[in-house]
Amino acid sequence: MYAQIVYKDKNLLDLNNNILELERRLIDLQEHVGDKNEVIRGRDKVIEVSKLFFCDRLLSVVRCAASTFALLTL
């Protein structure tokens, strides 16, 4: 009887340790996903700013070309 109690207690401790380890791994994975999401948000912001810059630049080039064309046709 005592041996069974000791055996079950050991199993409970082992299962509890497994749960703690899995919880630690889960927290690590959640932090990793959070880091990846932060990188993705940063990348998206860079793309957005780059698009705005290149659109402004393209508009400047088009305006310059249009004014040059207008001067040439005078």
Coordinates of N, CA and C in Angstrom, one line a residue:
M1 N 0.8 -1.2 0.0 CA 0.0 0.0 0.0 C 0.9 1.3 0.0
Y2 N 1.8 1.3 0.9 CA 2.7 2.5 0.9 C 3.5 2.6 -0.4
A3 N 3.9 1.5 -1.0 CA 4.7 1.6 -2.2 C 3.8 2.2 -3.3
Q4 N 2.5 1.9 -3.3 CA 1.6 2.4 -4.3 C 1.5 3.9 -4.2
I5 N 1.4 4.4 -2.9 CA 1.2 5.8 -2.7 C 2.5 6.5 -3.1
V6 N 3.7 6.0 -2.8 CA 4.9 6.6 -3.3 C 5.0 6.6 -4.8
Y7 N 4.6 5.5 -5.4 CA 4.6 5.4 -6.9 C 3.7 6.5 -7.5
K8 N 2.5 6.6 -7.0 CA 1.6 7.6 -7.5 C 2.0 9.0 -7.2
D9 N 2.6 9.2 -6.1 CA 3.2 10.6 -5.8 C 4.3 10.9 -6.8
K10 N 5.1 9.9 -7.1 CA 6.2 10.2 -8.0 C 5.7 10.5 -9.4
N11 N 4.6 9.7 -9.8 CA 4.0 10.0 -11.1 C 3.4 11.4 -11.1
L12 N 2.7 11.8 -10.0 CA 2.1 13.1 -10.0 C 3.2 14.2 -10.1
L13 N 4.3 14.0 -9.4 CA 5.4 15.0 -9.5 C 6.0 15.0 -10.9
D14 N 6.1 13.9 -11.6 CA 6.6 13.8 -13.0 C 5.6 14.6 -13.9
L15 N 4.4 14.3 -13.7 CA 3.4 14.9 -14.6 C 3.3 16.4 -14.3
N16 N 3.5 16.8 -13.1 CA 3.5 18.3 -12.8 C 4.7 18.9 -13.4
N17 N 5.9 18.3 -13.3 CA 7.1 18.8 -14.0 C 6.9 18.9 -15.5
N18 N 6.2 17.9 -16.1 CA 6.0 18.0 -17.5 C 5.1 19.2 -17.8
I19 N 4.1 19.4 -17.0 CA 3.2 20.5 -17.2 C 3.9 21.9 -17.1
L20 N 4.8 22.0 -16.1 CA 5.6 23.2 -15.9 C 6.5 23.4 -17.1
E21 N 7.1 22.4 -17.6 CA 8.0 22.5 -18.8 C 7.2 22.9 -20.0
L22 N 6.0 22.3 -20.2 CA 5.2 22.7 -21.4 C 4.7 24.1 -21.3
E23 N 4.4 24.6 -20.1 CA 4.0 26.0 -19.9 C 5.2 26.9 -20.2
R24 N 6.4 26.6 -19.8 CA 7.5 27.4 -20.1 C 7.7 27.5 -21.6
R25 N 7.6 26.3 -22.3 CA 7.8 26.3 -23.7 C 6.7 27.1 -24.4
L26 N 5.5 27.1 -23.9 CA 4.4 27.8 -24.5 C 4.6 29.3 -24.3
I27 N 5.1 29.8 -23.2 CA 5.5 31.2 -23.0 C 6.6 31.6 -23.9
D28 N 7.6 30.8 -24.1 CA 8.7 31.1 -25.0 C 8.1 31.2 -26.4
L29 N 7.3 30.3 -26.8 CA 6.7 30.3 -28.2 C 5.8 31.6 -28.4
Q30 N 5.1 32.0 -27.4 CA 4.3 33.2 -27.5 C 5.1 34.4 -27.6
E31 N 6.2 34.5 -26.9 CA 7.2 35.6 -27.0 C 7.8 35.6 -28.4
H32 N 8.1 34.4 -28.9 CA 8.7 34.3 -30.2 C 7.7 34.8 -31.3
V33 N 6.5 34.4 -31.2 CA 5.5 34.9 -32.1 C 5.3 36.4 -32.0
G34 N 5.3 36.9 -30.8 CA 5.2 38.3 -30.6 C 6.4 39.1 -31.3
D35 N 7.6 38.5 -31.2 CA 8.7 39.1 -31.8 C 8.6 39.1 -33.3
K36 N 8.1 38.0 -33.8 CA 7.9 37.9 -35.3 C 6.9 38.9 -35.8
N37 N 5.8 39.0 -35.0 CA 4.8 40.0 -35.4 C 5.3 41.4 -35.4
E38 N 6.2 41.7 -34.4 CA 6.8 43.1 -34.4 C 7.6 43.3 -35.6
V39 N 8.4 42.3 -36.0 CA 9.2 42.4 -37.2 C 8.3 42.6 -38.4
I40 N 7.2 41.9 -38.5 CA 6.3 42.0 -39.7 C 5.7 43.4 -39.7
R41 N 5.3 44.0 -38.5 CA 4.8 45.3 -38.5 C 5.8 46.3 -38.9
G42 N 7.1 46.1 -38.5 CA 8.2 47.0 -38.9 C 8.4 47.0 -40.4
R43 N 8.4 45.8 -41.0 CA 8.5 45.6 -42.4 C 7.4 46.3 -43.2
D44 N 6.2 46.1 -42.7 CA 5.0 46.7 -43.4 C 5.1 48.2 -43.3
K45 N 5.6 48.8 -42.2 CA 5.8 50.2 -42.1 C 6.8 50.7 -43.1
V46 N 7.9 50.0 -43.3 CA 9.0 50.3 -44.2 C 8.4 50.3 -45.6
I47 N 7.6 49.3 -46.0 CA 7.1 49.2 -47.3 C 6.1 50.4 -47.5
E48 N 5.3 50.7 -46.5 CA 4.4 51.8 -46.7 C 5.1 53.1 -46.9
V49 N 6.1 53.4 -46.1 CA 6.9 54.6 -46.3 C 7.6 54.7 -47.6
S50 N 8.2 53.5 -48.1 CA 8.8 53.4 -49.4 C 7.9 53.7 -50.5
K51 N 6.7 53.2 -50.4 CA 5.7 53.4 -51.5 C 5.3 54.9 -51.5
L52 N 5.1 55.5 -50.4 CA 4.8 56.9 -50.4 C 6.0 57.8 -51.0
F53 N 7.2 57.4 -50.6 CA 8.4 58.1 -51.2 C 8.4 58.0 -52.7
F54 N 8.3 56.7 -53.2 CA 8.4 56.5 -54.6 C 7.2 57.1 -55.4
C55 N 6.0 57.1 -54.8 CA 4.9 57.8 -55.4 C 5.2 59.3 -55.5
D56 N 5.6 59.9 -54.5 CA 6.0 61.3 -54.5 C 7.1 61.6 -55.6
R57 N 8.0 60.7 -55.6 CA 9.2 60.9 -56.5 C 8.6 60.8 -58.0
L58 N 7.8 59.8 -58.2 CA 7.2 59.6 -59.5 C 6.4 60.8 -60.0
L59 N 5.6 61.3 -59.0 CA 4.8 62.5 -59.4 C 5.7 63.7 -59.7
S60 N 6.8 63.8 -59.0 CA 7.7 64.9 -59.3 C 8.3 64.7 -60.7
V61 N 8.7 63.5 -61.1 CA 9.3 63.2 -62.4 C 8.2 63.5 -63.5
V62 N 7.0 63.0 -63.2 CA 5.9 63.3 -64.2 C 5.6 64.7 -64.4
R63 N 5.6 65.5 -63.3 CA 5.4 66.9 -63.4 C 6.5 67.6 -64.2
C64 N 7.7 67.2 -63.9 CA 8.9 67.8 -64.6 C 8.8 67.5 -66.0
A65 N 8.5 66.2 -66.4 CA 8.4 65.8 -67.8 C 7.3 66.6 -68.5
A66 N 6.2 66.8 -67.8 CA 5.0 67.5 -68.4 C 5.4 68.9 -68.6
S67 N 6.1 69.6 -67.7 CA 6.4 71.0 -67.9 C 7.5 71.1 -69.0
T68 N 8.4 70.1 -69.0 CA 9.4 70.1 -70.1 C 8.8 70.0 -71.5
F69 N 7.8 69.1 -71.6 CA 7.1 68.8 -72.8 C 6.3 70.1 -73.2
A70 N 5.7 70.8 -72.2 CA 5.0 72.0 -72.5 C 5.9 73.1 -73.0
L71 N 7.1 73.2 -72.5 CA 8.0 74.2 -73.0 C 8.5 73.8 -74.4
L72 N 8.7 72.6 -74.7 CA 9.2 72.2 -76.0 C 8.1 72.4 -77.1
T73 N 6.9 72.3 -76.7 CA 5.8 72.5 -77.7 C 5.4 73.9 -77.9
L74 N 6.0 74.8 -77.2 CA 5.7 76.3 -77.4 C 6.3 76.8 -78.7

